Coordinates of C-alpha atoms in Angstrom, one line a residue:
Chain A
M11 CA 0.0 0.0 0.0
S12 CA 1.3 3.4 -0.9
T13 CA 0.3 6.9 0.4
Q14 CA 2.4 8.7 -2.1
P15 CA 1.1 9.8 -5.5
I16 CA 2.2 7.1 -7.8
D17 CA 0.8 8.5 -11.0
S18 CA -0.5 11.8 -12.1
Y19 CA -2.1 13.3 -15.3
T20 CA -3.8 16.5 -16.3
H21 CA -6.9 16.2 -18.4
E22 CA -8.1 19.2 -20.4
V23 CA -11.8 19.4 -21.1
R24 CA -14.2 22.2 -22.2
V25 CA -17.5 22.7 -20.4
R26 CA -20.4 21.8 -22.8
Y27 CA -23.6 23.7 -23.1
A28 CA -25.7 20.7 -22.0
E29 CA -23.5 20.5 -18.8
T30 CA -24.6 23.9 -17.6
D31 CA -27.7 24.7 -15.6
R32 CA -30.0 27.6 -15.0
M33 CA -27.2 29.5 -13.2
G34 CA -25.1 29.2 -16.3
V35 CA -22.5 27.1 -14.6
L36 CA -21.4 23.4 -14.8
H37 CA -24.0 21.6 -12.7
H38 CA -22.2 20.1 -9.7
S39 CA -23.3 16.5 -10.5
R40 CA -21.5 16.8 -13.9
L41 CA -18.2 17.5 -12.3
F42 CA -18.1 13.8 -11.3
V43 CA -18.5 12.9 -14.9
L44 CA -15.4 15.0 -15.8
L45 CA -13.4 13.4 -12.9
E46 CA -14.3 9.9 -14.3
L47 CA -13.2 11.1 -17.7
A48 CA -9.8 12.3 -16.3
R49 CA -9.1 9.1 -14.5
T50 CA -10.0 6.8 -17.4
E51 CA -7.9 9.0 -19.8
M52 CA -5.0 8.7 -17.3
L53 CA -5.3 4.9 -17.7
R54 CA -5.3 5.1 -21.5
R55 CA -2.1 7.1 -21.3
H56 CA -0.5 3.9 -19.8
G57 CA -1.9 1.7 -22.5
L58 CA -4.8 0.4 -20.6
T59 CA -8.4 1.1 -21.4
Y60 CA -11.2 0.8 -18.9
R61 CA -13.4 -0.8 -21.6
D62 CA -10.9 -3.7 -21.9
M63 CA -10.9 -4.0 -18.1
E64 CA -14.7 -4.3 -18.0
D65 CA -14.7 -6.7 -21.0
G66 CA -12.2 -8.8 -19.0
G67 CA -14.5 -9.0 -16.0
W68 CA -13.0 -6.2 -13.8
F69 CA -15.3 -3.4 -12.9
L70 CA -14.3 -0.3 -10.9
V71 CA -17.3 1.0 -9.0
I72 CA -17.2 4.2 -6.9
S73 CA -17.4 3.6 -3.2
K74 CA -16.7 7.1 -1.9
A75 CA -16.5 10.6 -3.3
S76 CA -16.1 14.0 -1.8
C77 CA -15.7 17.4 -3.4
T78 CA -15.2 21.0 -2.3
W79 CA -16.2 23.7 -4.8
K80 CA -14.2 26.9 -4.8
A81 CA -15.6 28.8 -7.8
P82 CA -18.0 28.1 -10.6
A83 CA -17.0 26.7 -14.0
R84 CA -18.9 28.4 -16.7
Y85 CA -20.1 27.4 -20.2
D86 CA -17.2 27.1 -22.6
D87 CA -14.5 27.3 -19.9
V88 CA -11.6 25.0 -20.5
L89 CA -10.8 23.1 -17.3
L90 CA -7.6 21.3 -16.3
I91 CA -8.2 18.3 -14.2
E92 CA -5.1 17.5 -12.3
T93 CA -5.5 13.8 -11.3
A94 CA -3.3 11.8 -9.0
I95 CA -3.5 8.3 -7.6
T96 CA -3.0 8.8 -3.9
R97 CA -3.6 5.3 -2.4
V98 CA -3.8 1.8 -3.7
T99 CA -4.8 -1.4 -1.9
H100 CA -5.5 -4.9 -3.3
T101 CA -9.1 -4.0 -4.1
R102 CA -9.3 -0.2 -4.0
I103 CA -7.8 2.9 -5.7
E104 CA -8.0 6.5 -4.4
H105 CA -7.7 9.4 -6.8
T106 CA -7.4 13.1 -5.8
Y107 CA -8.2 15.9 -8.2
R108 CA -7.7 19.6 -8.5
V109 CA -9.9 21.3 -11.2
I110 CA -8.5 24.5 -12.5
R111 CA -9.8 27.1 -15.0
K112 CA -7.2 27.2 -17.7
T113 CA -7.6 30.9 -18.6
D114 CA -6.8 32.3 -15.1
G115 CA -5.7 29.4 -13.0
G116 CA -8.6 29.8 -10.7
V117 CA -9.4 26.7 -8.6
V118 CA -12.9 25.4 -9.4
A119 CA -12.9 22.3 -7.1
E120 CA -10.8 19.8 -5.2
A121 CA -12.1 16.2 -5.0
T122 CA -11.3 12.7 -3.9
T123 CA -12.8 9.4 -5.1
T124 CA -12.3 5.8 -4.0
L125 CA -13.0 3.0 -6.5
A126 CA -13.5 -0.6 -5.5
C127 CA -12.8 -3.4 -7.9
V128 CA -15.7 -5.8 -8.3
D129 CA -16.7 -8.7 -10.5
R130 CA -19.7 -9.0 -12.8
E131 CA -21.9 -9.9 -9.7
G132 CA -20.6 -7.0 -7.7
N133 CA -18.4 -9.0 -5.4
V134 CA -15.1 -7.3 -4.4
Q135 CA -12.1 -8.8 -6.1
R136 CA -8.4 -8.0 -6.5
I137 CA -7.4 -5.4 -9.0
P138 CA -6.2 -7.1 -12.1
D139 CA -2.4 -7.6 -12.4
V140 CA -2.0 -5.5 -15.4
L141 CA -3.4 -2.5 -13.4
A142 CA -1.7 -3.4 -10.2
N143 CA 1.6 -3.5 -12.0
L144 CA 1.0 0.0 -13.4
L145 CA 0.1 1.3 -10.0
S146 CA 3.0 -0.2 -8.0
Chain B
M20 CA -50.7 -3.4 -38.5
S21 CA -52.7 -0.5 -37.2
T22 CA -52.6 3.2 -38.0
Q23 CA -55.0 4.2 -35.3
P24 CA -53.9 5.1 -31.8
I25 CA -54.4 1.9 -29.8
D26 CA -53.4 3.2 -26.5
S27 CA -52.8 6.5 -24.8
Y28 CA -51.5 7.8 -21.5
T29 CA -50.6 11.2 -20.0
H30 CA -47.5 11.3 -17.9
E31 CA -47.0 14.1 -15.5
V32 CA -43.4 15.2 -14.7
R33 CA -41.7 18.2 -13.2
V34 CA -38.7 19.8 -14.8
R35 CA -35.6 19.2 -12.6
Y36 CA -32.9 21.8 -12.0
A37 CA -30.3 19.6 -13.4
E38 CA -32.3 19.3 -16.6
T39 CA -32.2 23.0 -17.3
D40 CA -29.4 24.7 -19.2
R41 CA -27.8 28.2 -19.3
M42 CA -31.0 29.6 -20.9
G43 CA -33.0 28.4 -17.9
V44 CA -35.0 25.9 -19.9
L45 CA -35.2 22.2 -20.2
H46 CA -32.3 21.3 -22.5
H47 CA -33.7 19.9 -25.7
S48 CA -31.8 16.6 -25.3
R49 CA -33.5 16.0 -22.0
L50 CA -36.9 16.1 -23.6
F51 CA -36.1 12.7 -25.1
V52 CA -35.5 11.3 -21.6
L53 CA -39.0 12.5 -20.6
L54 CA -40.6 10.9 -23.6
E55 CA -38.9 7.6 -22.7
L56 CA -40.2 7.9 -19.2
A57 CA -43.7 8.5 -20.5
R58 CA -43.8 5.5 -22.8
T59 CA -42.3 3.1 -20.2
E60 CA -44.8 4.4 -17.6
M61 CA -47.6 3.7 -20.1
L62 CA -46.4 0.1 -20.3
R63 CA -46.4 -0.2 -16.5
R64 CA -50.0 0.9 -16.4
H65 CA -50.7 -2.2 -18.4
G66 CA -48.9 -4.5 -16.0
L67 CA -45.7 -4.7 -18.1
T68 CA -42.4 -3.3 -17.0
Y69 CA -39.7 -2.6 -19.5
R70 CA -37.1 -4.0 -17.0
D71 CA -38.8 -7.4 -17.2
M72 CA -38.8 -7.2 -21.0
E73 CA -35.1 -6.6 -21.1
D74 CA -34.5 -9.3 -18.5
G75 CA -36.4 -11.6 -20.8
G76 CA -34.2 -10.8 -23.7
W77 CA -36.3 -8.2 -25.5
F78 CA -34.7 -4.8 -26.0
L79 CA -36.5 -1.8 -27.5
V80 CA -34.0 0.5 -29.2
I81 CA -34.8 3.8 -30.8
S82 CA -34.5 3.8 -34.6
K83 CA -36.1 7.2 -35.4
A84 CA -37.1 10.3 -33.5
S85 CA -38.4 13.7 -34.5
C86 CA -39.5 16.6 -32.5
T87 CA -40.8 20.1 -33.0
W88 CA -40.4 22.6 -30.2
K89 CA -43.1 25.2 -29.7
A90 CA -42.2 26.9 -26.5
P91 CA -39.6 26.4 -23.8
A92 CA -40.3 24.4 -20.6
R93 CA -38.7 26.1 -17.6
Y94 CA -37.3 24.9 -14.4
D95 CA -40.0 23.6 -12.0
D96 CA -42.7 23.6 -14.7
V97 CA -45.0 20.6 -14.5
L98 CA -45.3 19.0 -17.9
L99 CA -48.1 16.7 -19.2
I100 CA -46.8 14.2 -21.8
E101 CA -49.7 12.9 -23.8
T102 CA -48.4 9.7 -25.3
A103 CA -50.1 7.5 -27.9
I104 CA -49.1 4.4 -29.8
T105 CA -49.8 5.3 -33.4
R106 CA -48.3 2.3 -35.3
V107 CA -47.3 -1.2 -34.6
T108 CA -45.6 -3.8 -36.8
H109 CA -44.1 -7.2 -35.9
T110 CA -40.9 -5.6 -34.9
R111 CA -41.5 -1.8 -34.4
I112 CA -43.6 0.5 -32.3
E113 CA -44.3 4.2 -33.1
H114 CA -45.3 6.6 -30.4
T115 CA -46.5 10.2 -30.8
Y116 CA -46.3 12.7 -28.0
R117 CA -47.6 16.1 -27.2
V118 CA -45.9 17.9 -24.3
I119 CA -48.0 20.5 -22.5
R120 CA -47.2 22.9 -19.7
K121 CA -49.8 22.1 -17.0
T122 CA -50.3 25.6 -15.6
D123 CA -51.4 27.2 -18.9
G124 CA -51.9 24.4 -21.4
G125 CA -49.2 25.8 -23.6
V126 CA -47.7 23.3 -26.1
V127 CA -44.0 22.8 -25.4
A128 CA -43.3 20.1 -28.1
E129 CA -44.7 17.5 -30.4
A130 CA -42.7 14.4 -31.2
T131 CA -42.7 11.0 -32.7
T132 CA -40.4 8.0 -32.0
T133 CA -40.0 4.6 -33.6
L134 CA -38.7 1.7 -31.5
A135 CA -37.3 -1.5 -32.9
C136 CA -37.3 -4.7 -31.0
V137 CA -33.9 -6.4 -30.9
D138 CA -32.2 -9.3 -29.0
R139 CA -29.1 -9.1 -26.9
E140 CA -26.9 -9.1 -29.9
G141 CA -28.9 -6.3 -31.6
N142 CA -30.6 -8.4 -34.2
V143 CA -34.2 -7.4 -35.0
Q144 CA -36.7 -9.8 -33.5
R145 CA -40.5 -10.0 -33.1
I146 CA -42.1 -8.0 -30.3
P147 CA -42.8 -10.4 -27.4
D148 CA -46.3 -11.9 -27.3
V149 CA -47.1 -10.3 -24.0
L150 CA -46.5 -6.8 -25.5
A151 CA -48.0 -7.7 -28.9
N152 CA -51.2 -8.7 -27.1
L153 CA -51.4 -5.4 -25.3
L154 CA -51.0 -3.5 -28.5
S155 CA -53.4 -5.4 -30.7
Chain C
M17 CA -26.7 27.7 14.7
S18 CA -28.1 24.2 15.3
T19 CA -26.5 20.8 15.1
Q20 CA -29.7 18.9 15.5
P21 CA -31.9 17.9 12.5
I22 CA -34.5 20.6 12.2
D23 CA -36.4 19.2 9.4
S24 CA -36.7 15.9 7.6
Y25 CA -38.4 14.5 4.6
T26 CA -38.4 11.3 2.6
H27 CA -38.5 11.7 -1.2
E28 CA -39.5 8.7 -3.4
V29 CA -38.1 8.5 -6.9
R30 CA -37.7 5.8 -9.5
V31 CA -34.4 5.3 -11.3
R32 CA -34.9 6.2 -15.0
Y33 CA -33.4 4.3 -17.9
A34 CA -31.3 7.3 -19.0
E35 CA -29.8 7.5 -15.5
T36 CA -28.3 4.0 -15.7
D37 CA -24.9 3.3 -17.2
R38 CA -23.2 0.4 -18.9
M39 CA -23.2 -1.5 -15.6
G40 CA -27.0 -1.3 -15.5
V41 CA -26.9 0.9 -12.3
L42 CA -27.6 4.5 -11.5
H43 CA -24.5 6.3 -12.5
H44 CA -22.9 7.8 -9.4
S45 CA -23.0 11.3 -10.7
R46 CA -26.8 11.1 -11.1
L47 CA -27.2 10.4 -7.4
F48 CA -26.4 14.0 -6.8
V49 CA -29.3 15.0 -9.1
L50 CA -31.6 12.9 -6.9
L51 CA -30.3 14.5 -3.7
E52 CA -31.0 17.9 -5.2
L53 CA -34.5 16.8 -6.1
A54 CA -35.1 15.6 -2.5
R55 CA -34.0 18.8 -0.8
T56 CA -35.9 21.1 -3.2
E57 CA -39.1 18.9 -2.7
M58 CA -38.6 19.2 1.0
L59 CA -38.7 23.0 0.6
R60 CA -41.8 22.8 -1.4
R61 CA -43.5 20.8 1.4
H62 CA -43.0 23.9 3.5
G63 CA -44.6 26.2 1.0
L64 CA -41.3 27.5 -0.5
T65 CA -40.1 26.8 -4.0
Y66 CA -36.5 27.1 -5.0
R67 CA -37.6 28.7 -8.2
D68 CA -39.1 31.6 -6.3
M69 CA -35.9 31.9 -4.2
E70 CA -33.8 32.3 -7.4
D71 CA -36.3 34.7 -8.9
G72 CA -36.0 36.7 -5.8
G73 CA -32.2 36.9 -6.1
W74 CA -31.1 34.1 -3.7
F75 CA -29.1 31.2 -5.1
L76 CA -28.1 28.1 -3.2
V77 CA -24.8 26.8 -4.7
I78 CA -23.2 23.6 -3.6
S79 CA -19.9 24.2 -1.7
K80 CA -19.3 20.6 -0.4
A81 CA -20.6 17.2 -1.1
S82 CA -19.5 13.7 0.1
C83 CA -21.1 10.4 -0.5
T84 CA -20.5 6.7 0.4
W85 CA -22.0 4.1 -1.8
K86 CA -23.1 0.9 -0.1
A87 CA -24.9 -1.0 -2.9
P88 CA -26.0 -0.2 -6.5
A89 CA -29.4 1.2 -7.4
R90 CA -30.6 -0.5 -10.5
Y91 CA -32.9 0.6 -13.4
D92 CA -36.5 0.9 -12.2
D93 CA -35.7 0.6 -8.5
V94 CA -37.7 2.9 -6.3
L95 CA -35.5 4.8 -4.0
L96 CA -36.4 6.5 -0.7
I97 CA -34.2 9.5 -0.1
E98 CA -34.3 10.4 3.6
T99 CA -33.3 14.0 3.8
A100 CA -32.5 16.0 6.9
I101 CA -31.2 19.5 7.6
T102 CA -28.4 19.0 10.0
R103 CA -26.7 22.4 10.3
V104 CA -27.7 25.9 9.5
T105 CA -25.6 29.1 9.6
H106 CA -26.4 32.6 8.4
T107 CA -25.1 31.7 4.9
R108 CA -25.0 27.9 4.7
I109 CA -27.2 24.8 5.0
E110 CA -26.1 21.3 5.5
H111 CA -28.2 18.3 4.5
T112 CA -27.6 14.7 5.2
Y113 CA -29.2 11.9 3.2
R114 CA -29.7 8.2 3.4
V115 CA -30.8 6.6 0.1
I116 CA -32.7 3.3 0.5
R117 CA -34.1 0.8 -2.0
K118 CA -37.8 0.7 -1.3
T119 CA -38.3 -3.0 -2.1
D120 CA -35.9 -4.5 0.4
G121 CA -34.7 -1.6 2.6
G122 CA -31.1 -2.0 1.4
V123 CA -29.0 1.1 1.9
V124 CA -27.7 2.5 -1.4
A125 CA -25.8 5.5 -0.2
E126 CA -25.2 8.0 2.6
A127 CA -24.4 11.6 1.7
T128 CA -23.9 15.1 3.0
T129 CA -24.0 18.3 1.1
T130 CA -23.4 21.9 2.1
L131 CA -25.1 24.8 0.2
A132 CA -23.9 28.4 0.4
C133 CA -26.4 31.2 -0.3
V134 CA -25.1 33.7 -2.9
D135 CA -26.4 36.6 -4.9
R136 CA -26.6 36.9 -8.7
E137 CA -22.9 37.8 -8.8
G138 CA -21.9 34.8 -6.7
N139 CA -21.2 36.8 -3.5
V140 CA -22.1 35.1 -0.3
Q141 CA -25.2 36.6 1.3
R142 CA -27.5 35.8 4.2
I143 CA -30.1 33.2 3.7
P144 CA -33.5 34.9 3.0
D145 CA -35.7 35.4 6.1
V146 CA -38.5 33.3 4.7
L147 CA -36.1 30.3 4.6
A148 CA -34.3 31.2 7.8
N149 CA -37.6 31.2 9.6
L150 CA -38.5 27.8 8.3
L151 CA -35.1 26.4 9.4
S152 CA -35.0 27.9 12.9
Chain D
M27 CA -31.5 31.5 -48.8
S28 CA -29.3 28.6 -49.8
T29 CA -30.1 24.9 -50.1
Q30 CA -26.5 23.9 -50.7
P31 CA -24.1 23.0 -47.9
I32 CA -22.3 26.3 -47.2
D33 CA -20.0 25.0 -44.5
S34 CA -18.9 21.7 -43.2
Y35 CA -16.9 20.3 -40.3
T36 CA -16.1 17.0 -38.8
H37 CA -16.0 16.8 -35.0
E38 CA -14.3 13.9 -33.3
V39 CA -15.5 12.9 -29.9
R40 CA -15.2 9.8 -27.7
V41 CA -18.3 8.2 -26.0
R42 CA -18.0 8.8 -22.2
Y43 CA -19.0 6.1 -19.7
A44 CA -21.7 8.4 -18.2
E45 CA -23.2 8.7 -21.7
T46 CA -23.9 5.0 -21.9
D47 CA -27.0 3.3 -20.6
R48 CA -28.0 -0.2 -19.4
M49 CA -27.6 -1.5 -22.9
G50 CA -24.0 -0.4 -22.9
V51 CA -24.5 2.1 -25.7
L52 CA -24.7 5.9 -26.1
H53 CA -28.2 6.8 -24.8
H54 CA -30.1 8.2 -27.7
S55 CA -30.8 11.5 -25.9
R56 CA -27.1 12.1 -25.5
L57 CA -26.6 12.0 -29.3
F58 CA -28.2 15.4 -29.4
V59 CA -25.6 16.7 -26.9
L60 CA -22.9 15.6 -29.3
L61 CA -24.6 17.2 -32.3
E62 CA -24.8 20.5 -30.4
L63 CA -21.1 20.1 -29.6
A64 CA -20.2 19.6 -33.2
R65 CA -22.1 22.6 -34.5
T66 CA -20.7 25.0 -31.8
E67 CA -17.1 23.7 -32.5
M68 CA -17.8 24.4 -36.2
L69 CA -18.5 28.0 -35.3
R70 CA -15.4 28.2 -33.2
R71 CA -13.4 27.1 -36.2
H72 CA -14.6 30.3 -37.9
G73 CA -13.6 32.5 -35.0
L74 CA -17.0 32.8 -33.5
T75 CA -18.0 31.4 -30.1
Y76 CA -21.5 30.6 -29.2
R77 CA -20.8 32.0 -25.7
D78 CA -20.0 35.4 -27.2
M79 CA -23.2 35.3 -29.2
E80 CA -25.3 34.6 -26.1
D81 CA -23.4 37.3 -24.2
G82 CA -24.3 39.7 -27.0
G83 CA -28.0 38.8 -26.8
W84 CA -28.4 36.3 -29.6
F85 CA -29.7 32.9 -28.6
L86 CA -30.0 29.9 -30.9
V87 CA -32.8 27.6 -29.7
I88 CA -33.7 24.4 -31.3
S89 CA -37.0 24.4 -33.1
K90 CA -36.8 21.0 -34.9
A91 CA -34.7 17.9 -34.7
S92 CA -34.9 14.5 -36.4
C93 CA -32.6 11.5 -36.2
T94 CA -32.4 8.0 -37.7
W95 CA -30.2 5.6 -35.8
K96 CA -28.4 2.9 -37.9
A97 CA -26.2 1.2 -35.4
P98 CA -25.3 1.6 -31.7
A99 CA -22.3 3.7 -30.5
R100 CA -20.6 1.9 -27.6
Y101 CA -18.6 3.1 -24.7
D102 CA -15.2 4.4 -25.7
D103 CA -16.0 4.5 -29.4
V104 CA -14.6 7.4 -31.2
L105 CA -17.3 9.1 -33.3
L106 CA -16.8 11.4 -36.3
I107 CA -19.7 13.9 -36.5
E108 CA -19.8 15.2 -40.1
T109 CA -21.7 18.5 -39.8
A110 CA -23.0 20.7 -42.6
I111 CA -25.1 23.8 -42.8
T112 CA -27.8 23.0 -45.3
R113 CA -30.2 25.9 -45.1
V114 CA -30.1 29.5 -43.8
T115 CA -32.8 32.1 -43.6
H116 CA -32.8 35.4 -41.8
T117 CA -33.8 33.8 -38.5
R118 CA -33.1 30.1 -38.9
I119 CA -30.2 27.7 -39.5
E120 CA -30.5 24.1 -40.6
H121 CA -27.7 21.6 -39.9
T122 CA -27.4 18.0 -41.2
Y123 CA -25.2 15.5 -39.5
R124 CA -23.8 12.0 -40.2
V125 CA -22.3 10.3 -37.2
I126 CA -19.7 7.6 -38.0
R127 CA -17.7 5.2 -35.9
K128 CA -14.1 6.0 -36.5
T129 CA -12.7 2.5 -36.3
D130 CA -14.8 0.9 -39.0
G131 CA -16.6 3.7 -40.7
G132 CA -20.0 2.3 -39.7
V133 CA -22.8 4.9 -39.8
V134 CA -24.3 5.4 -36.3
A135 CA -26.9 8.0 -37.1
E136 CA -28.1 10.7 -39.5
A137 CA -29.8 13.8 -38.2
T138 CA -31.1 17.2 -39.0
T139 CA -31.7 20.1 -36.6
T140 CA -33.2 23.6 -37.2
L141 CA -32.2 26.4 -34.9
A142 CA -34.1 29.7 -34.5
C143 CA -32.4 32.9 -33.4
V144 CA -34.2 34.6 -30.5
D145 CA -33.5 37.4 -28.1
R146 CA -33.4 37.2 -24.3
E147 CA -37.2 37.2 -24.1
G148 CA -37.5 34.4 -26.6
N149 CA -38.7 36.6 -29.5
V150 CA -37.5 35.6 -32.9
Q151 CA -34.8 38.0 -34.2
R152 CA -32.5 38.2 -37.2
I153 CA -29.3 36.2 -37.0
P154 CA -26.4 38.6 -36.0
D155 CA -24.4 40.0 -39.0
V156 CA -21.2 38.4 -37.9
L157 CA -22.9 35.0 -38.2
A158 CA -24.9 35.8 -41.3
N159 CA -21.6 36.9 -43.0
L160 CA -20.0 33.6 -42.2
L161 CA -23.0 31.7 -43.6
S162 CA -23.4 33.6 -46.8

């Protein structure tokens, strides 16, 4: 088990119109979609796709999430999602994120998520070797 | 095959905050979610759940949709979705919808969708008897 | 300031097809949409609509959220969202939630959110009297 | 008024996990989000952002949409959205789209949308000159 960041990646993504709400900002629920995007793209950078993992019978389900919002992200803003793996166990992966507005460096949000590895029936199982090797 | 409405149902639903966009109105893409809701609730009224259909191996996938918007639906508006089955073949079902604001009767949209019945692999198959019997 | 629950409400809602993902369960981001629904419907029960609040110039924006998932919510499951106000300051409201599957009482998730009251420009302002009176 | 394509653009986008549904495919409602993305990115290519248009008081609202689905788009598929402007009037713009799976060229969908230009109050107004000039 490690408590040091063992991987990091910054994902760039633009806020879509359909992701805004009546206040003109990224709806808070949609931030979690962007975090998911960042962590799956981080995997892809290392030659692993989450689709292949699922097709192989390993599913990563979210078991915990927390987020603090600092400032709104508006329509068409480009966001930088700094993503780091901050903790790994045999069955879980913790990511932390900092979401930044690209234009001015303003912090939009800071978040943490914990994923659990489960099989098709939802039973917890060990992270597959190919992923464990990447994370160690 | 029938060209007459053989069933109809009005579904009532309130526009959620997360369904609005920067203009403060129901995002047009989300109208299709509400139409889907209306047609599955219509089925439930007849003792059939779409979940059971899928669990039995029958999937209804959308093959065509068209919609004309007349007026915006705003946050917290209650909408009435008048839903009718307007055409049935061995493998397809056509629904037509009129979406109305409950407070003033204003027409928000008129739409038509065509569903095709497929199996788990996506091959077209006959609508299951239990549904065909309801529609005939 | 209070640390006791000063209000509670259980909101019942069915998981929509469009809210599921490839695993067949409610996508975790969409849980936050349902929590928002529950807390605004709780307000409505007390004669206050969030739409009126926004139209009057008071906006409740999310500043913190955390959630622990215990079990998946599947398509067509009816969920009970037990919602309580657990902390109120001049400018913030904390809600806690327990999301339960209606059929078997299984706990799907437990969550907490903190809302901050802001004006049209996003500056923090006191919660409006009409709401403060309800909460005290 | 023109009935010829006066502009075209191909937008590339990958299907997100949160955009899939229980069947494992892009939920049909979410295709309209991707079409919107493609047409606003086409504008950006010409130096115009839709955000600036809205900030200037011009809103493009959808008045008609139709779509025919040919094949499912699955999680992680890269889609090419071929977008063309096929008709322009003083107050309306029609786009047609062909959505193609990048890996095998398979056609996912064909669609048409009509946008109407309105002001802040929703009254139809002429398309702004800067956009009209681009389209003529």
